[in-house]
CSV table of C-alpha atoms and ligand atoms in Angstrom, one decimal:
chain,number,residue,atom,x,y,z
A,1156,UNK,CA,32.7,-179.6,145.4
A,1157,UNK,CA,32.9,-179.4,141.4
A,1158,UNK,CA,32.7,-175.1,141.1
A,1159,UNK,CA,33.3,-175.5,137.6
A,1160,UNK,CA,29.8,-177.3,137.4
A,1161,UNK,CA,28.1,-175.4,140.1
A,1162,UNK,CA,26.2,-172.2,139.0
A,1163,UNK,CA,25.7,-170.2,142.3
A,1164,UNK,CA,23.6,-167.5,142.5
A,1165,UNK,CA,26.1,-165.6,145.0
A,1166,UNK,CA,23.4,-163.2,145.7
A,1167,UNK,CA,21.2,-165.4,148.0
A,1168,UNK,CA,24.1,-166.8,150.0
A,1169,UNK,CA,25.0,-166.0,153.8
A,1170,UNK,CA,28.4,-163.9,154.0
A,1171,UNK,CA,29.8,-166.9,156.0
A,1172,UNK,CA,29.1,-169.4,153.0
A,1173,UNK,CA,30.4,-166.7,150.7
A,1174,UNK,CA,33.4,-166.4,152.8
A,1175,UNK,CA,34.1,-170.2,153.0
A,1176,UNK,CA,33.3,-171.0,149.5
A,1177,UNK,CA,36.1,-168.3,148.1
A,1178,UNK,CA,38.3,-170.1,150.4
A,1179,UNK,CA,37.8,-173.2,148.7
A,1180,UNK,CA,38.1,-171.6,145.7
A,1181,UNK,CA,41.5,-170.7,146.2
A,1182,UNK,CA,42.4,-174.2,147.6
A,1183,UNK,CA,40.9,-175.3,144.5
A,1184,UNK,CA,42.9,-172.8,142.2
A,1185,UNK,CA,46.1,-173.8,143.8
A,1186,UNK,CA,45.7,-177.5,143.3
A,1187,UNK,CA,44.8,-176.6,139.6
A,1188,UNK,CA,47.8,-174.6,139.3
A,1189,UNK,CA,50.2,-177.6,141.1
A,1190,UNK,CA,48.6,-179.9,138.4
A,1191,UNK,CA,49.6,-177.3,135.6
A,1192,UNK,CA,53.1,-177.2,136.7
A,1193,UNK,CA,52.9,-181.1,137.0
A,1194,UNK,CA,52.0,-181.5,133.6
A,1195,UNK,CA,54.6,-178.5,132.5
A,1196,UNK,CA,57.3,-181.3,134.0
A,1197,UNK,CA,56.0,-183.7,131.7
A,1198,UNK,CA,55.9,-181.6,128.8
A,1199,UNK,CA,59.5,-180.5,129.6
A,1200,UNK,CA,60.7,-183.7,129.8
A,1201,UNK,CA,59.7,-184.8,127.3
A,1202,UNK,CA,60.9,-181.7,125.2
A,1203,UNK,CA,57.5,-181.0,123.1
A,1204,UNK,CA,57.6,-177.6,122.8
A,1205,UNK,CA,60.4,-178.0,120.8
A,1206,UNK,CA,58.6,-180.9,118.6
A,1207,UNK,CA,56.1,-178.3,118.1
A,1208,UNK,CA,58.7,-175.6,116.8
A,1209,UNK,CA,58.8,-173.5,120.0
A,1210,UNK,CA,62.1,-172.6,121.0
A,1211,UNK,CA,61.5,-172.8,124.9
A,1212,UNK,CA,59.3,-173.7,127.6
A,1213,UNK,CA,58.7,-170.5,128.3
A,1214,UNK,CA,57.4,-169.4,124.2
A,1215,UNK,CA,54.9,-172.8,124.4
A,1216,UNK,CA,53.2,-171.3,127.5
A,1217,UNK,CA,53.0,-167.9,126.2
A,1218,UNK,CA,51.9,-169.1,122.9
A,1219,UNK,CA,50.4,-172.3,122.7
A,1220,UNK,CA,48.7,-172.0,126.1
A,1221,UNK,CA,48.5,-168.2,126.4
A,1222,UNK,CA,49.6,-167.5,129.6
A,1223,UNK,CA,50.8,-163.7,130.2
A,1224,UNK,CA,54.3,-163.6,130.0
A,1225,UNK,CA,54.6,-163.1,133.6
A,1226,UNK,CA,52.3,-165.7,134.6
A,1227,UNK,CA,54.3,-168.1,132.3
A,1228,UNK,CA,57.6,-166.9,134.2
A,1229,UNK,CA,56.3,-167.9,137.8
A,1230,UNK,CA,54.7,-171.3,136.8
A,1231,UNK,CA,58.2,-172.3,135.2
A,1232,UNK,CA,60.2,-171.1,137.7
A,1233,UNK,CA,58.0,-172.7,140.5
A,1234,UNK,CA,58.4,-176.1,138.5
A,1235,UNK,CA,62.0,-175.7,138.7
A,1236,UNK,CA,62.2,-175.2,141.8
A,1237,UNK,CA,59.7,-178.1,142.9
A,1238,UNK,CA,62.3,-180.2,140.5
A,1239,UNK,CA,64.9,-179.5,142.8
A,1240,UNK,CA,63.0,-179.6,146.4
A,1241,UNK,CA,60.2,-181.6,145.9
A,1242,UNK,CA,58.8,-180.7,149.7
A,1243,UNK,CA,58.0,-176.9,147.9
A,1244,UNK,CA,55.2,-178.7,146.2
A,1245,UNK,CA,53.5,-179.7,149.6
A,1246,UNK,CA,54.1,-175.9,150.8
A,1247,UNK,CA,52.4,-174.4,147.5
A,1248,UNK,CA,49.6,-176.6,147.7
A,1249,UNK,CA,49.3,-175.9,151.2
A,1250,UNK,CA,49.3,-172.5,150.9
A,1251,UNK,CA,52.4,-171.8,152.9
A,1252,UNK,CA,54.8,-170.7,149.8
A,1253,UNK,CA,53.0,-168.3,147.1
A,1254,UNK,CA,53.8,-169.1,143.4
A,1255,UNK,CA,55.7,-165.6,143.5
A,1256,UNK,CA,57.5,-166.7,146.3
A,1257,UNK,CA,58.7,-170.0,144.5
A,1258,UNK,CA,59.9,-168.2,141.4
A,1259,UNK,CA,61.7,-165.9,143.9
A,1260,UNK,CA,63.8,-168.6,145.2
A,1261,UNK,CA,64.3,-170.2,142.1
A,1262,UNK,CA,65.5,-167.2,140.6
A,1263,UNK,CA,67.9,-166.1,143.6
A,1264,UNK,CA,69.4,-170.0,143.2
A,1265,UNK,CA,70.2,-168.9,140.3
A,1266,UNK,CA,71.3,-165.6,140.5
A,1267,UNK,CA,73.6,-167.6,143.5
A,1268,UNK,CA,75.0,-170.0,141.0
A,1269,UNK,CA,75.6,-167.4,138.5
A,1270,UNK,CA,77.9,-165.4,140.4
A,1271,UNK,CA,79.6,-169.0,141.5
A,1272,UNK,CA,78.5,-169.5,145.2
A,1273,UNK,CA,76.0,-172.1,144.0
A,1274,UNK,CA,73.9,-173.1,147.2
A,1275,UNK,CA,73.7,-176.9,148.0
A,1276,UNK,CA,70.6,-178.5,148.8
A,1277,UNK,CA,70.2,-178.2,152.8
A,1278,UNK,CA,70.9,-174.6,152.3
A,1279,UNK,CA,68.2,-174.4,149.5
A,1280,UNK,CA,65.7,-176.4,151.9
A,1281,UNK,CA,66.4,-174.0,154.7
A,1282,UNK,CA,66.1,-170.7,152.5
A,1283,UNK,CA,62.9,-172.6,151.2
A,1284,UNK,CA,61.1,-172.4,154.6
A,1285,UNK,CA,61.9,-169.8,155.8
A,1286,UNK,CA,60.1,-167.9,152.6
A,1287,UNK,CA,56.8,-169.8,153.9
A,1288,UNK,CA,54.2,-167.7,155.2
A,1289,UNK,CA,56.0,-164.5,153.7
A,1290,UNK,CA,54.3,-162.0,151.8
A,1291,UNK,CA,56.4,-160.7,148.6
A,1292,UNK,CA,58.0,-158.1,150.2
A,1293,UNK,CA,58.9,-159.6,153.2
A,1294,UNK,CA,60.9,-162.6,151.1
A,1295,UNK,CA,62.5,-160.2,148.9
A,1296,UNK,CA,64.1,-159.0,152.0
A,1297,UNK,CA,65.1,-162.1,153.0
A,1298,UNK,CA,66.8,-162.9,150.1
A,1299,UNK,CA,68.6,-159.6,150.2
A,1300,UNK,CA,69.9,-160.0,153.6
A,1301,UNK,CA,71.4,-163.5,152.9
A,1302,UNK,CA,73.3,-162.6,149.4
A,1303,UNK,CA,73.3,-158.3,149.8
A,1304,UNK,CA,75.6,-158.9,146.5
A,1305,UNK,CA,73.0,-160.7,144.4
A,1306,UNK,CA,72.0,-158.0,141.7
A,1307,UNK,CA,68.5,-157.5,141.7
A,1308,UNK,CA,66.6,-159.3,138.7
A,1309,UNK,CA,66.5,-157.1,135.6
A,1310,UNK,CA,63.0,-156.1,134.8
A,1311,UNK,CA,61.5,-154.8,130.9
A,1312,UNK,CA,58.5,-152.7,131.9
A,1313,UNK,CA,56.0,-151.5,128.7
A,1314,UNK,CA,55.4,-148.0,128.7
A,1315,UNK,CA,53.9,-147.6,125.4
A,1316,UNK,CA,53.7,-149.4,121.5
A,1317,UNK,CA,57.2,-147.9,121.7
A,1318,UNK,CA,59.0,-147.3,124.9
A,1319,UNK,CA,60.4,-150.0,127.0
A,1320,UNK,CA,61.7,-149.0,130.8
A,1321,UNK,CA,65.0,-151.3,131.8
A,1322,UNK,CA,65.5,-152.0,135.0
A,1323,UNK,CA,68.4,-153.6,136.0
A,1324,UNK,CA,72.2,-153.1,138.2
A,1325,UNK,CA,75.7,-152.6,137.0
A,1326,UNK,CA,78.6,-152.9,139.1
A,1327,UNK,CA,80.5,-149.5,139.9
A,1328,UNK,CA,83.3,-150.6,137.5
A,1329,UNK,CA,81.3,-150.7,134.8
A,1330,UNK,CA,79.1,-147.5,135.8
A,1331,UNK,CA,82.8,-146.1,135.8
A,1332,UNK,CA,83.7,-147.3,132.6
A,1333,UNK,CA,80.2,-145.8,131.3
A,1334,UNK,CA,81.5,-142.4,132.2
A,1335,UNK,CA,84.4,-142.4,130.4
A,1336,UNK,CA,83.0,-143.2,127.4
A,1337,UNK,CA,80.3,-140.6,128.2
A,1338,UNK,CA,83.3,-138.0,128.5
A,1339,UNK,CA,85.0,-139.7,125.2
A,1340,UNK,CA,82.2,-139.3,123.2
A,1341,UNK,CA,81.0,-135.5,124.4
A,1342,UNK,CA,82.7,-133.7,121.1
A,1343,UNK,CA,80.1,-136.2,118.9
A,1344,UNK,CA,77.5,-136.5,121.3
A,1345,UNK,CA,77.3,-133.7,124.0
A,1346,UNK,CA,75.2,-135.0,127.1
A,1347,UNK,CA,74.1,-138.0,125.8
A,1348,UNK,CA,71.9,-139.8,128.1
A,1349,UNK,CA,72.2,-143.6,129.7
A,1350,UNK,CA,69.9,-144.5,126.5
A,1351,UNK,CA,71.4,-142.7,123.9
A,1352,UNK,CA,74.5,-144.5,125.0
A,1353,UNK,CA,73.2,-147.7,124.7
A,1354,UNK,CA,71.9,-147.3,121.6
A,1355,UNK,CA,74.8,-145.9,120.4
A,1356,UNK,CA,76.5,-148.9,121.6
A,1357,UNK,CA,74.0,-151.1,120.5
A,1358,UNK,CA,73.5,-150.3,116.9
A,1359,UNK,CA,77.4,-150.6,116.1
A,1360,UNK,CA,77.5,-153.7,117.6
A,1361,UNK,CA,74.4,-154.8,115.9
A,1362,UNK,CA,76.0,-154.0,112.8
A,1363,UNK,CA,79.4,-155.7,113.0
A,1364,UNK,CA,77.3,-158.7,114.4
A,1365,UNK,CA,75.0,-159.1,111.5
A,1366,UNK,CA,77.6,-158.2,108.7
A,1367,UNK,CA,80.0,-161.5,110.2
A,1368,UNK,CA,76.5,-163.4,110.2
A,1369,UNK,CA,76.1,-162.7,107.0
A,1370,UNK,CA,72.6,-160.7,107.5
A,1371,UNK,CA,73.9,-157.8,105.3
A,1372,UNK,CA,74.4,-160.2,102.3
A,1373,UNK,CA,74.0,-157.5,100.3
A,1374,UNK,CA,76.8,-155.2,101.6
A,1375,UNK,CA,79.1,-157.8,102.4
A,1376,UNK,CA,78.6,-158.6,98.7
A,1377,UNK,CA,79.2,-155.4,97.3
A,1378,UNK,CA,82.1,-154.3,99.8
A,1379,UNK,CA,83.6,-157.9,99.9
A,1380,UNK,CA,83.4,-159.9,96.8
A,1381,UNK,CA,86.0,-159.0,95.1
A,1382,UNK,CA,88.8,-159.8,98.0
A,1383,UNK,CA,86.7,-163.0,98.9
A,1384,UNK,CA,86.5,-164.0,95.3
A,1385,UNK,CA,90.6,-163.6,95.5
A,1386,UNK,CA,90.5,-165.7,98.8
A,1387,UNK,CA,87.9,-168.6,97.8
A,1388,UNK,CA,90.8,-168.8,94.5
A,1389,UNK,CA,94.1,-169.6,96.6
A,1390,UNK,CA,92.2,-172.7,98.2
A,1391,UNK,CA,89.2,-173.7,95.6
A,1392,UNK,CA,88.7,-174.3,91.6
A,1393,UNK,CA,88.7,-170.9,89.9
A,1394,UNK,CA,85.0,-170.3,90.0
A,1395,UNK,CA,82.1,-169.3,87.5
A,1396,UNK,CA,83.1,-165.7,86.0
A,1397,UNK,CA,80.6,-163.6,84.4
A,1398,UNK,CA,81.1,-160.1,83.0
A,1399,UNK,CA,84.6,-160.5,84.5
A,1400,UNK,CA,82.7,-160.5,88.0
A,1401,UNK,CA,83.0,-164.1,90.3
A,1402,UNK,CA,79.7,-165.2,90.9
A,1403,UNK,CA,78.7,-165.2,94.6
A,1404,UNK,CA,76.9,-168.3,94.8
A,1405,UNK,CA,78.9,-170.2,92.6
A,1406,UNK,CA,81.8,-169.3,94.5
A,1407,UNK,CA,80.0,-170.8,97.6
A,1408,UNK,CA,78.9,-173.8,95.8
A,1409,UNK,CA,82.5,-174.4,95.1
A,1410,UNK,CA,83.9,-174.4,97.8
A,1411,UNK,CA,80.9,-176.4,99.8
A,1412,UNK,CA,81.7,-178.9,97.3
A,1413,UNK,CA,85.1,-179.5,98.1
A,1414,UNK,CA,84.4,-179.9,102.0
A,1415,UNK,CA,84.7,-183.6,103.1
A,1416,UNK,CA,81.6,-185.7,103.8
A,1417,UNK,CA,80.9,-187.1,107.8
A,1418,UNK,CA,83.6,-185.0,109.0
A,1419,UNK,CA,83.5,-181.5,111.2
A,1420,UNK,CA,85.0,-179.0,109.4
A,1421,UNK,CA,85.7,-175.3,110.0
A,1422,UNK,CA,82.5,-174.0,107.5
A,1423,UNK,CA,84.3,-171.3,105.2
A,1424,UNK,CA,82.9,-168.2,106.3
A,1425,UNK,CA,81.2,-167.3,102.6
A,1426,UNK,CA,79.0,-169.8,103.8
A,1427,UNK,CA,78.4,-169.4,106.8
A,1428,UNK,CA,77.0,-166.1,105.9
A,1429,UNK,CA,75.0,-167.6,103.0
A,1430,UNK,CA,73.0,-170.2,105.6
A,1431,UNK,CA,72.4,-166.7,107.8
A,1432,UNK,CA,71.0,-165.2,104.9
A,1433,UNK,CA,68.8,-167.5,103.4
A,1434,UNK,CA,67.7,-168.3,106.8
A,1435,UNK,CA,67.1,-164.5,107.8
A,1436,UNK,CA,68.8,-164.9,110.8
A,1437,UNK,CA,66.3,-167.0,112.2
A,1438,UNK,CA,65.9,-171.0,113.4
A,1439,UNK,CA,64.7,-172.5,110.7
A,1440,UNK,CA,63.0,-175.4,112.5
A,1441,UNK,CA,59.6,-176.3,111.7
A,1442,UNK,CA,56.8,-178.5,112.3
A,1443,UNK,CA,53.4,-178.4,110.4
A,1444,UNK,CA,53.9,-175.4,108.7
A,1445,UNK,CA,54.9,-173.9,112.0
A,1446,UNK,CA,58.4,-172.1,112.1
A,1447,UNK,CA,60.6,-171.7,115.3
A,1448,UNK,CA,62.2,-168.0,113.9
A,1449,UNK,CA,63.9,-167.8,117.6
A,1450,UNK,CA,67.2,-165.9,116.7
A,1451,UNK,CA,68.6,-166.5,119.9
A,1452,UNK,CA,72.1,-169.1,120.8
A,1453,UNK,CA,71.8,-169.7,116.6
A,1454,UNK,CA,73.9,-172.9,115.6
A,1455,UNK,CA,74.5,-173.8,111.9
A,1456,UNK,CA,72.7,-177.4,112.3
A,1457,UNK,CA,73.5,-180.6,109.9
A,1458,UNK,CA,70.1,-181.4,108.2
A,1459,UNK,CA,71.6,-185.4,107.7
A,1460,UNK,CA,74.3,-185.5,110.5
A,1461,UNK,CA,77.8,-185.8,109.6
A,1462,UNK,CA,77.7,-188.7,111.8
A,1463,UNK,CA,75.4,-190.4,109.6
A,1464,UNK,CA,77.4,-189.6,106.7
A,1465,UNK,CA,76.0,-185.8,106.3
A,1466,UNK,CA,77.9,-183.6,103.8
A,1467,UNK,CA,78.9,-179.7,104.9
A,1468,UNK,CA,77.1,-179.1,101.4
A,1469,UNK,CA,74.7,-175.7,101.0
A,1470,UNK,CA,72.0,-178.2,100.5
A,1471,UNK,CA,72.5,-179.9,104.3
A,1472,UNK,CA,73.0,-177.0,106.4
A,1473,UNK,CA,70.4,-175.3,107.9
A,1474,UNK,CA,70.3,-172.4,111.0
A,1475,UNK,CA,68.9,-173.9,114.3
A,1476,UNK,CA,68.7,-172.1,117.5
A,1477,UNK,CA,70.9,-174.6,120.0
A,1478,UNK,CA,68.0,-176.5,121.7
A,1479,UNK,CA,66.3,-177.2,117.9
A,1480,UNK,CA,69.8,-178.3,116.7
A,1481,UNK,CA,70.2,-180.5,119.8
A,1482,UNK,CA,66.4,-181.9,119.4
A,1483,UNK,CA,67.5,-182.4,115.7
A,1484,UNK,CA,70.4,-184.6,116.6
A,1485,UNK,CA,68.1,-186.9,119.3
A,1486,UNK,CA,65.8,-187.6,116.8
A,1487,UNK,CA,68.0,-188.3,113.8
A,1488,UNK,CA,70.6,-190.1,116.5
A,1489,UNK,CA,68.1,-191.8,119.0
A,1490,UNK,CA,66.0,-191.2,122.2
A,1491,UNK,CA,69.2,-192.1,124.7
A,1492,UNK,CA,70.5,-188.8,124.6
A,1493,UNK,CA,67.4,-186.8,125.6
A,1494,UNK,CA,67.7,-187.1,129.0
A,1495,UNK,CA,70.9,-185.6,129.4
A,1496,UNK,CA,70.2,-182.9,126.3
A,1497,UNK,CA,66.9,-182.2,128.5
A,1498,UNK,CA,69.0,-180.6,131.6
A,1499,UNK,CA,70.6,-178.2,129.3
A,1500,UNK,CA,67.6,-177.0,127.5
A,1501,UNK,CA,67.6,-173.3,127.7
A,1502,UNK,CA,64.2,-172.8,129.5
A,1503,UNK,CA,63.3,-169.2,128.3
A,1504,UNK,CA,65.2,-168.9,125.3
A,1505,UNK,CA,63.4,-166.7,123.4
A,1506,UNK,CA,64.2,-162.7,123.2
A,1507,UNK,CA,61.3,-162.0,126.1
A,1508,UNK,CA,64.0,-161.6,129.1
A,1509,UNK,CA,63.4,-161.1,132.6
B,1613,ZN,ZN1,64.4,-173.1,117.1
């Protein structure tokens, strides 16, 4: 039966029909759902998200499709897993494994591989039925029992527009090591809490981050220039000097220019910091007007590789997230290497973790 086609009046029908019909229903939704995840392979494969400017999978489902985060999380991880053991796909259309269930087991595989007791496949095949006919609970505590060291999967819970609740475990050396920087830091900060600790944390290393990328141009200018300017002049041509000041981006243009063409070279850190800065800190990928902006695993990408005779000049690099600067290079290089770039695609690469 079509129900997509079929307007019932539900009013007039027998509580058996009504009963049998929802069933279908739900047969019908989980077929639906196996096609999805069929055509999710495909688009994977193919890596068209990234075509598209998304930096992951997981960021074309959210977006493009608009599936809830969550919703996008179990549909990926289910096609994993179906990747690996094809016979899960039987047991989801069969109603034996739950999509939860699925993304369960793909994500304690790995969590198992992670901490570098990867299972092999007969083990993965047994683990996978016996989760079959197991309501989430009852698989979470089957998972537990076989790998009690697993850490639980971290969870980011919205509270409001502007609290976030972090769930997540820390082994006892690190709680311990928490502590003592608790008890280090009591003159400054008397009974700060787990949060104001990480943000305490957090902001300086945000800050040291950003000024060696290069995203506090500004600073880094003012603090630095005069000691770079010194630096760029034991290696480079003296460069342009106005007012008695060096001249930040001629300094940079100088010493791109004298960089060799078609070879990898260490980039000069001035310029590294000016691709981070005209870039934002962001991927600078786009397609149709359509910008990646991921600003995670960000590589400094070759616009015309050097393998093709590319120069390191200002004008040819660019800042790519690594699966953009990997689609970059299939395309400019040729189609034979997307199969193996493919397996190391980060699937959720974007900032959403979970
Ligand atoms: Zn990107």
């Amino acid at each position: 039966m079509n129900f997509m086609n079929v307007k019932m009046n539900l009013k007039t029908l027998t509580s058996d029909r009504l009963l049998s019909e929802t069933k279908m229903i739900v047969n019908e939704e989980r077929r639906i759902t196996a096609k999805l995840i069929e055509h999710l392979t495909e688009i994977n494969q193919r890596l068209l998200f990234l075509k598209l400017g998304y930096s992951s999978l997981f960021e074309f489902v959210t977006k493009e499709l608009g599936l809830s985060e969550s919703a996008a999380q179990r549909r990926i991880q289910a096609m994993r897993l179906m990747q690996d053991l094809p016979d899960t796909r039987q047991a989801y259309e069969n109603g034996s494994l739950s999509l939860s269930n699925a993304a369960k087991l793909q994500s304690h595989f790995q969590a198992s591989k992670k901490s570098g007791v990867a299972k092999t496949i007969d083990e993965k095949k047994e683990i996978a039925k016996s989760a079959e006919n197991k309501s989430q609970s009852e698989c979470d505590q089957m998972l537990f029992k076989l790998s009690p060291e697993l850490p639980a999967p971290e969870k980011v819970r919205i509270l409001s527009p502007t609290l976030r609740e972090l769930k997540f475990s820390i082994s006892e050396e690190l709680f311990k090591k928490i502590e003592r920087l608790r008890e280090l830091l009591s003159h400054a900060h008397p009974h700060a809490t787990l949060a104001e600790l990480m943000e305490l944390l957090v902001t300086s290393h945000l800050t040291k981050l950003e000024k060696t990328k290069g995203l506090q141009a500004q600073r880094v200018q003012q603090c630095d220039e005069s000691s770079n300017a010194g630096k760029m002049g034991e290696n480079h041509r003296t460069p342009h000097v106005e007012g008695g000041k060096a001249d930040r981006s001629n300094l940079v243009h100088a010493a791109a220019k004298s960089l060799p063409v078609g070879i990898r070279v260490a980039l000069p850190t001035q310029i590294k910091q000016q691709v981070w800065s005209k870039a934002d800190g962001r991927c600078e990928y786009e397609y149709q007007g359509r910008r990646c902006s991921s600003r995670y695993q960000l590589e400094i990408d070759h616009q015309h590789p050097l393998a093709l005779g590319g120069s390191n000049e200002l004008s040819n690099l660019r800042l790519a997230c690594k699966n953009h600067n990997g689609f970059a290079a299939i395309q400019a290089l040729g189609a034979a290497k997307m199969s193996s770039f493919a397996n190391f695609v980060n699937p959720k690469s974007s900032s959403a973790r979970k």
